[in-house]
Tab-separated table of N, CA and C in Angstrom:
chain	number	residue	atom	x	y	z
A	1	MET	N	-19.837	-8.438	2.913
A	1	MET	CA	-18.683	-9.112	3.453
A	1	MET	C	-17.866	-8.121	4.270
A	2	ALA	N	-17.530	-8.501	5.446
A	2	ALA	CA	-16.741	-7.643	6.332
A	2	ALA	C	-15.259	-7.744	5.991
A	3	ALA	N	-14.546	-6.689	6.297
A	3	ALA	CA	-13.094	-6.702	6.100
A	3	ALA	C	-12.463	-7.692	7.060
A	4	THR	N	-11.394	-8.330	6.619
A	4	THR	CA	-10.679	-9.289	7.457
A	4	THR	C	-9.494	-8.592	8.108
A	5	VAL	N	-9.357	-8.735	9.398
A	5	VAL	CA	-8.256	-8.136	10.150
A	5	VAL	C	-7.238	-9.228	10.438
A	6	GLY	N	-5.964	-8.958	10.157
A	6	GLY	CA	-4.930	-9.973	10.253
A	6	GLY	C	-4.534	-10.409	11.646
A	7	LYS	N	-4.908	-9.666	12.657
A	7	LYS	CA	-4.405	-9.953	14.007
A	7	LYS	C	-4.885	-11.275	14.581
A	8	THR	N	-5.936	-11.883	14.011
A	8	THR	CA	-6.413	-13.152	14.549
A	8	THR	C	-5.975	-14.349	13.700
A	9	GLY	N	-5.106	-14.124	12.731
A	9	GLY	CA	-4.650	-15.195	11.858
A	9	GLY	C	-3.534	-16.016	12.483
A	10	GLY	N	-2.953	-16.885	11.684
A	10	GLY	CA	-1.850	-17.695	12.162
A	10	GLY	C	-1.298	-18.583	11.068
A	11	PHE	N	-0.105	-19.122	11.306
A	11	PHE	CA	0.567	-20.043	10.397
A	11	PHE	C	0.736	-21.366	11.129
A	12	TYR	N	0.224	-22.429	10.550
A	12	TYR	CA	0.176	-23.731	11.208
A	12	TYR	C	0.894	-24.787	10.384
A	13	LEU	N	1.475	-25.758	11.060
A	13	LEU	CA	1.840	-27.025	10.441
A	13	LEU	C	0.800	-28.009	10.935
A	14	GLY	N	0.051	-28.583	10.008
A	14	GLY	CA	-1.098	-29.383	10.413
A	14	GLY	C	-2.057	-28.491	11.171
A	15	ALA	N	-2.479	-28.926	12.342
A	15	ALA	CA	-3.399	-28.136	13.160
A	15	ALA	C	-2.691	-27.417	14.301
A	16	THR	N	-1.336	-27.406	14.291
A	16	THR	CA	-0.576	-26.806	15.384
A	16	THR	C	-0.021	-25.441	14.975
A	17	LEU	N	-0.369	-24.423	15.729
A	17	LEU	CA	0.098	-23.062	15.488
A	17	LEU	C	1.602	-22.975	15.723
A	18	ILE	N	2.317	-22.323	14.808
A	18	ILE	CA	3.742	-22.069	14.997
A	18	ILE	C	3.868	-20.725	15.710
A	19	THR	N	4.610	-20.703	16.821
A	19	THR	CA	4.728	-19.479	17.616
A	19	THR	C	5.617	-18.441	16.949
A	20	PHE	N	5.382	-17.196	17.297
A	20	PHE	CA	6.175	-16.035	16.906
A	20	PHE	C	6.219	-15.777	15.402
A	21	ILE	N	5.283	-16.325	14.645
A	21	ILE	CA	5.161	-15.970	13.233
A	21	ILE	C	4.213	-14.774	13.177
A	22	ASP	N	4.678	-13.683	12.578
A	22	ASP	CA	3.848	-12.479	12.580
A	22	ASP	C	3.336	-12.073	11.200
A	23	SER	N	3.706	-12.835	10.153
A	23	SER	CA	3.116	-12.571	8.841
A	23	SER	C	3.249	-13.809	7.961
A	24	TRP	N	2.299	-13.941	7.053
A	24	TRP	CA	2.376	-14.993	6.045
A	24	TRP	C	1.790	-14.458	4.755
A	25	ASN	N	2.142	-15.095	3.647
A	25	ASN	CA	1.585	-14.712	2.353
A	25	ASN	C	1.261	-15.970	1.557
A	26	LEU	N	0.283	-15.871	0.698
A	26	LEU	CA	-0.130	-16.948	-0.179
A	26	LEU	C	-0.191	-16.390	-1.591
A	27	ASP	N	0.488	-17.051	-2.524
A	27	ASP	CA	0.478	-16.660	-3.929
A	27	ASP	C	-0.093	-17.816	-4.740
A	28	VAL	N	-1.150	-17.563	-5.490
A	28	VAL	CA	-1.791	-18.590	-6.303
A	28	VAL	C	-1.681	-18.211	-7.777
A	29	SER	N	-1.620	-19.221	-8.636
A	29	SER	CA	-1.510	-18.945	-10.070
A	29	SER	C	-2.117	-20.093	-10.868
A	30	ILE	N	-2.408	-19.814	-12.120
A	30	ILE	CA	-2.847	-20.823	-13.073
A	30	ILE	C	-1.956	-20.684	-14.297
A	31	GLY	N	-1.333	-21.786	-14.684
A	31	GLY	CA	-0.477	-21.772	-15.864
A	31	GLY	C	-1.303	-21.624	-17.130
A	32	ALA	N	-0.655	-21.182	-18.184
A	32	ALA	CA	-1.321	-21.031	-19.480
A	32	ALA	C	-0.356	-21.472	-20.574
A	33	GLU	N	-0.884	-22.194	-21.522
A	33	GLU	CA	-0.079	-22.689	-22.643
A	33	GLU	C	-0.625	-22.098	-23.933
A	34	GLU	N	0.276	-21.631	-24.763
A	34	GLU	CA	-0.139	-21.051	-26.035
A	34	GLU	C	-0.525	-22.153	-27.013
A	35	VAL	N	-1.674	-21.981	-27.678
A	35	VAL	CA	-2.154	-22.948	-28.668
A	35	VAL	C	-2.465	-22.256	-30.005
A	36	THR	N	-1.790	-21.155	-30.256
A	36	THR	CA	-1.991	-20.416	-31.503
A	36	THR	C	-1.625	-21.307	-32.694
A	37	ALA	N	-2.455	-21.252	-33.731
A	37	ALA	CA	-2.225	-22.071	-34.928
A	37	ALA	C	-2.045	-21.168	-36.145
A	38	PHE	N	-1.494	-21.739	-37.204
A	38	PHE	CA	-1.367	-20.995	-38.453
A	38	PHE	C	-2.734	-20.485	-38.868
A	39	GLY	N	-2.797	-19.231	-39.281
A	39	GLY	CA	-4.045	-18.628	-39.708
A	39	GLY	C	-4.755	-17.853	-38.610
A	40	ASP	N	-4.406	-18.073	-37.341
A	40	ASP	CA	-5.008	-17.302	-36.251
A	40	ASP	C	-4.555	-15.857	-36.330
A	41	LEU	N	-5.433	-14.937	-35.990
A	41	LEU	CA	-5.092	-13.519	-36.004
A	41	LEU	C	-4.638	-13.025	-34.634
A	42	ASN	N	-4.878	-13.814	-33.602
A	42	ASN	CA	-4.497	-13.446	-32.244
A	42	ASN	C	-3.879	-14.646	-31.537
A	43	VAL	N	-3.098	-14.355	-30.532
A	43	VAL	CA	-2.530	-15.415	-29.705
A	43	VAL	C	-3.675	-16.079	-28.943
A	44	LYS	N	-3.641	-17.392	-28.867
A	44	LYS	CA	-4.650	-18.142	-28.112
A	44	LYS	C	-3.929	-18.936	-27.027
A	45	ARG	N	-4.528	-18.943	-25.847
A	45	ARG	CA	-3.969	-19.687	-24.718
A	45	ARG	C	-5.074	-20.494	-24.045
A	46	VAL	N	-4.668	-21.594	-23.418
A	46	VAL	CA	-5.592	-22.398	-22.628
A	46	VAL	C	-5.011	-22.532	-21.221
A	47	PRO	N	-5.887	-22.618	-20.209
A	47	PRO	CA	-5.376	-22.813	-18.854
A	47	PRO	C	-4.820	-24.225	-18.705
A	48	THR	N	-3.784	-24.359	-17.891
A	48	THR	CA	-3.170	-25.676	-17.702
A	48	THR	C	-3.322	-26.121	-16.252
A	49	LEU	N	-2.368	-25.791	-15.391
A	49	LEU	CA	-2.350	-26.307	-14.029
A	49	LEU	C	-2.411	-25.189	-12.994
A	50	ARG	N	-3.090	-25.480	-11.888
A	50	ARG	CA	-3.096	-24.557	-10.752
A	50	ARG	C	-1.799	-24.745	-9.971
A	51	ASP	N	-1.341	-23.678	-9.339
A	51	ASP	CA	-0.131	-23.741	-8.531
A	51	ASP	C	-0.259	-22.739	-7.396
A	52	TRP	N	0.517	-22.951	-6.341
A	52	TRP	CA	0.535	-21.989	-5.240
A	52	TRP	C	1.860	-22.081	-4.516
A	53	SER	N	2.182	-21.013	-3.840
A	53	SER	CA	3.348	-20.968	-2.965
A	53	SER	C	2.985	-20.092	-1.778
A	54	ALA	N	3.755	-20.231	-0.721
A	54	ALA	CA	3.463	-19.472	0.491
A	54	ALA	C	4.763	-19.092	1.172
A	55	GLY	N	4.653	-18.123	2.048
A	55	GLY	CA	5.786	-17.714	2.865
A	55	GLY	C	5.295	-17.336	4.248
A	56	ALA	N	6.178	-17.450	5.210
A	56	ALA	CA	5.850	-17.058	6.578
A	56	ALA	C	7.105	-16.464	7.197
A	57	SER	N	6.924	-15.440	8.027
A	57	SER	CA	8.084	-14.823	8.674
A	57	SER	C	7.718	-14.392	10.082
A	58	GLY	N	8.747	-14.291	10.902
A	58	GLY	CA	8.537	-13.896	12.280
A	58	GLY	C	9.844	-13.909	13.051
A	59	THR	N	9.753	-14.234	14.331
A	59	THR	CA	10.903	-14.271	15.227
A	59	THR	C	11.386	-15.711	15.368
A	60	LEU	N	12.679	-15.908	15.262
A	60	LEU	CA	13.253	-17.240	15.414
A	60	LEU	C	12.997	-17.767	16.819
A	61	ASP	N	12.470	-18.998	16.900
A	61	ASP	CA	12.218	-19.648	18.182
A	61	ASP	C	12.427	-21.142	18.002
A	62	ARG	N	13.663	-21.611	18.143
A	62	ARG	CA	13.963	-23.026	17.946
A	62	ARG	C	13.359	-23.895	19.031
A	63	SER	N	12.873	-23.286	20.120
A	63	SER	CA	12.193	-24.093	21.132
A	63	SER	C	10.792	-24.486	20.674
A	64	ASP	N	10.263	-23.837	19.635
A	64	ASP	CA	9.002	-24.233	19.029
A	64	ASP	C	9.298	-25.443	18.145
A	65	ALA	N	8.708	-26.578	18.470
A	65	ALA	CA	9.008	-27.828	17.763
A	65	ALA	C	8.730	-27.721	16.268
A	66	ARG	N	7.721	-26.951	15.864
A	66	ARG	CA	7.374	-26.830	14.444
A	66	ARG	C	8.398	-25.982	13.692
A	67	GLN	N	8.811	-24.864	14.286
A	67	GLN	CA	9.873	-24.070	13.657
A	67	GLN	C	11.134	-24.900	13.528
A	68	ALA	N	11.488	-25.602	14.592
A	68	ALA	CA	12.700	-26.434	14.583
A	68	ALA	C	12.606	-27.527	13.522
A	69	ALA	N	11.421	-28.131	13.359
A	69	ALA	CA	11.248	-29.185	12.365
A	69	ALA	C	11.431	-28.658	10.946
A	70	LEU	N	10.936	-27.443	10.670
A	70	LEU	CA	11.128	-26.856	9.351
A	70	LEU	C	12.609	-26.599	9.085
A	71	LEU	N	13.299	-26.028	10.066
A	71	LEU	CA	14.733	-25.752	9.898
A	71	LEU	C	15.548	-27.037	9.815
A	72	ASP	N	15.133	-28.060	10.532
A	72	ASP	CA	15.854	-29.334	10.551
A	72	ASP	C	15.907	-29.975	9.164
A	73	GLN	N	14.919	-29.710	8.328
A	73	GLN	CA	14.933	-30.268	6.976
A	73	GLN	C	16.147	-29.779	6.184
A	74	PHE	N	16.656	-28.599	6.492
A	74	PHE	CA	17.824	-28.067	5.790
A	74	PHE	C	19.135	-28.543	6.414
A	75	GLU	N	19.063	-29.000	7.633
A	75	GLU	CA	20.282	-29.347	8.363
A	75	GLU	C	20.584	-30.842	8.252
A	76	ASP	N	19.771	-31.688	8.829
A	76	ASP	CA	20.033	-33.125	8.737
A	76	ASP	C	18.772	-33.964	8.842
A	77	GLY	N	17.631	-33.325	8.773
A	77	GLY	CA	16.363	-34.046	8.915
A	77	GLY	C	15.860	-34.580	7.589
A	78	THR	N	14.752	-35.274	7.659
A	78	THR	CA	14.120	-35.837	6.478
A	78	THR	C	13.371	-34.742	5.727
A	79	ILE	N	13.585	-34.676	4.426
A	79	ILE	CA	12.883	-33.697	3.585
A	79	ILE	C	11.553	-34.320	3.187
A	80	THR	N	10.480	-33.649	3.545
A	80	THR	CA	9.157	-34.198	3.280
A	80	THR	C	8.138	-33.073	3.115
A	81	ALA	N	7.098	-33.359	2.349
A	81	ALA	CA	5.985	-32.405	2.251
A	81	ALA	C	5.243	-32.404	3.581
A	82	THR	N	4.659	-31.271	3.899
A	82	THR	CA	3.957	-31.134	5.165
A	82	THR	C	2.656	-30.377	4.957
A	83	SER	N	1.683	-30.610	5.812
A	83	SER	CA	0.411	-29.900	5.742
A	83	SER	C	0.586	-28.502	6.324
A	84	VAL	N	0.195	-27.496	5.555
A	84	VAL	CA	0.328	-26.096	5.959
A	84	VAL	C	-1.054	-25.467	6.012
A	85	ARG	N	-1.305	-24.699	7.057
A	85	ARG	CA	-2.573	-23.993	7.207
A	85	ARG	C	-2.272	-22.510	7.382
A	86	LEU	N	-2.882	-21.689	6.539
A	86	LEU	CA	-2.717	-20.235	6.573
A	86	LEU	C	-4.055	-19.642	6.999
A	87	ALA	N	-4.151	-19.273	8.258
A	87	ALA	CA	-5.427	-18.860	8.832
A	87	ALA	C	-5.601	-17.351	8.824
A	88	THR	N	-6.802	-16.919	8.436
A	88	THR	CA	-7.151	-15.500	8.547
A	88	THR	C	-7.891	-15.246	9.845
A	89	ASP	N	-8.498	-16.301	10.379
A	89	ASP	CA	-9.199	-16.222	11.659
A	89	ASP	C	-8.825	-17.487	12.407
A	90	ARG	N	-8.088	-17.334	13.480
A	90	ARG	CA	-7.498	-18.474	14.183
A	90	ARG	C	-8.507	-19.575	14.446
A	91	GLY	N	-8.277	-20.730	13.812
A	91	GLY	CA	-9.105	-21.900	14.022
A	91	GLY	C	-10.351	-21.989	13.169
A	92	SER	N	-10.718	-20.927	12.449
A	92	SER	CA	-11.991	-20.938	11.733
A	92	SER	C	-11.850	-20.862	10.219
A	93	ASP	N	-11.186	-19.852	9.719
A	93	ASP	CA	-11.100	-19.593	8.283
A	93	ASP	C	-9.648	-19.722	7.847
A	94	TYR	N	-9.406	-20.616	6.854
A	94	TYR	CA	-8.006	-20.833	6.470
A	94	TYR	C	-7.900	-21.521	5.106
A	95	TRP	N	-6.726	-21.327	4.483
A	95	TRP	CA	-6.322	-22.107	3.337
A	95	TRP	C	-5.442	-23.223	3.871
A	96	GLU	N	-5.556	-24.402	3.265
A	96	GLU	CA	-4.739	-25.526	3.715
A	96	GLU	C	-4.314	-26.364	2.517
A	97	GLY	N	-3.059	-26.814	2.553
A	97	GLY	CA	-2.552	-27.670	1.495
A	97	GLY	C	-1.236	-28.297	1.893
A	98	SER	N	-0.791	-29.220	1.079
A	98	SER	CA	0.490	-29.885	1.301
A	98	SER	C	1.575	-29.106	0.571
A	99	ALA	N	2.677	-28.850	1.272
A	99	ALA	CA	3.742	-28.029	0.688
A	99	ALA	C	5.117	-28.574	1.058
A	100	ILE	N	6.089	-28.196	0.259
A	100	ILE	CA	7.493	-28.512	0.496
A	100	ILE	C	8.174	-27.225	0.933
A	101	VAL	N	8.938	-27.293	2.008
A	101	VAL	CA	9.698	-26.126	2.449
A	101	VAL	C	10.875	-25.978	1.496
A	102	GLN	N	10.872	-24.902	0.729
A	102	GLN	CA	11.891	-24.708	-0.305
A	102	GLN	C	13.057	-23.862	0.177
A	103	GLY	N	12.804	-22.973	1.126
A	103	GLY	CA	13.869	-22.097	1.595
A	103	GLY	C	13.584	-21.559	2.980
A	104	ALA	N	14.662	-21.181	3.642
A	104	ALA	CA	14.562	-20.532	4.949
A	104	ALA	C	15.661	-19.493	5.022
A	105	SER	N	15.384	-18.427	5.720
A	105	SER	CA	16.354	-17.350	5.881
A	105	SER	C	16.317	-16.879	7.323
A	106	ILE	N	17.492	-16.714	7.908
A	106	ILE	CA	17.619	-16.213	9.269
A	106	ILE	C	18.321	-14.868	9.194
A	107	GLY	N	17.809	-13.883	9.915
A	107	GLY	CA	18.420	-12.552	9.929
A	107	GLY	C	18.664	-12.084	11.354
A	108	ASN	N	19.737	-11.337	11.540
A	108	ASN	CA	20.099	-10.869	12.878
A	108	ASN	C	20.662	-9.462	12.781
A	109	SER	N	20.093	-8.550	13.537
A	109	SER	CA	20.588	-7.175	13.605
A	109	SER	C	20.807	-6.810	15.063
A	110	VAL	N	21.862	-6.043	15.316
A	110	VAL	CA	22.117	-5.580	16.675
A	110	VAL	C	20.917	-4.755	17.136
A	111	GLY	N	20.443	-5.024	18.325
A	111	GLY	CA	19.335	-4.256	18.889
A	111	GLY	C	17.970	-4.657	18.375
A	112	SER	N	17.875	-5.798	17.663
A	112	SER	CA	16.582	-6.220	17.144
A	112	SER	C	16.440	-7.732	17.299
A	113	LYS	N	15.286	-8.224	16.980
A	113	LYS	CA	15.034	-9.655	17.090
A	113	LYS	C	15.773	-10.417	15.990
A	114	VAL	N	15.962	-11.713	16.204
A	114	VAL	CA	16.482	-12.598	15.161
A	114	VAL	C	15.257	-13.083	14.376
A	115	THR	N	15.264	-12.838	13.086
A	115	THR	CA	14.108	-13.151	12.255
A	115	THR	C	14.276	-14.488	11.549
A	116	VAL	N	13.150	-15.072	11.174
A	116	VAL	CA	13.137	-16.291	10.374
A	116	VAL	C	12.083	-16.121	9.284
A	117	ASP	N	12.414	-16.552	8.083
A	117	ASP	CA	11.495	-16.513	6.949
A	117	ASP	C	11.509	-17.882	6.279
A	118	PHE	N	10.329	-18.405	5.974
A	118	PHE	CA	10.197	-19.687	5.288
A	118	PHE	C	9.523	-19.478	3.940
A	119	THR	N	9.994	-20.194	2.923
A	119	THR	CA	9.383	-20.210	1.606
A	119	THR	C	8.904	-21.628	1.333
A	120	LEU	N	7.646	-21.766	0.915
A	120	LEU	CA	7.061	-23.080	0.666
A	120	LEU	C	6.468	-23.133	-0.732
A	121	ILE	N	6.546	-24.318	-1.362
A	121	ILE	CA	5.927	-24.506	-2.673
A	121	ILE	C	4.950	-25.676	-2.592
A	122	ALA	N	3.938	-25.610	-3.416
A	122	ALA	CA	2.870	-26.612	-3.403
A	122	ALA	C	3.378	-27.989	-3.773
A	123	SER	N	2.835	-28.997	-3.090
A	123	SER	CA	3.033	-30.379	-3.525
A	123	SER	C	1.673	-31.024	-3.799
A	124	ASP	N	0.626	-30.231	-3.708
A	124	ASP	CA	-0.735	-30.703	-3.973
A	124	ASP	C	-1.654	-29.475	-4.019
A	125	ALA	N	-2.934	-29.698	-4.076
A	125	ALA	CA	-3.920	-28.613	-4.178
A	125	ALA	C	-4.021	-27.848	-2.853
A	126	ILE	N	-4.540	-26.625	-2.954
A	126	ILE	CA	-4.851	-25.836	-1.761
A	126	ILE	C	-6.369	-25.670	-1.699
A	127	SER	N	-6.912	-25.643	-0.488
A	127	SER	CA	-8.361	-25.499	-0.350
A	127	SER	C	-8.676	-24.460	0.720
A	128	TRP	N	-9.863	-23.912	0.644
A	128	TRP	CA	-10.340	-22.896	1.576
A	128	TRP	C	-11.389	-23.502	2.482
A	129	THR	N	-11.293	-23.236	3.766
A	129	THR	CA	-12.284	-23.656	4.745
A	129	THR	C	-12.781	-22.440	5.490
A	130	GLU	N	-14.091	-22.326	5.612
A	130	GLU	CA	-14.683	-21.200	6.321
A	130	GLU	C	-15.704	-21.727	7.307
A	131	ALA	N	-15.579	-21.277	8.535
A	131	ALA	CA	-16.504	-21.740	9.594
A	131	ALA	C	-17.827	-21.024	9.497
């Protein structure tokens, strides 16, 4: 297996690339519930539910309809789950799932770009597609 280089990746809403996003992250987890009973000598756990969350950050560009739509959910738009695609190879290899935008952060420093960061949480399963 070859190493994956991040420069060809991207962050998408549906199949549309969001401009000026320069990094994203995906965090996956499986819950565990303790089922230890009287007489057990060790803690016992069973797996419960899969979960995931994601984040994306880059340069603020409200002229990008997708960035604006994500921010609009916090301002006066309809709050809804959306299809998110986290690509490692633009158009070919990606994780995709339905997510709720949970948070956004805008940052501004003199002499630097205005940044935007989005936090998303799962509203359904995530899947991997490889071309």
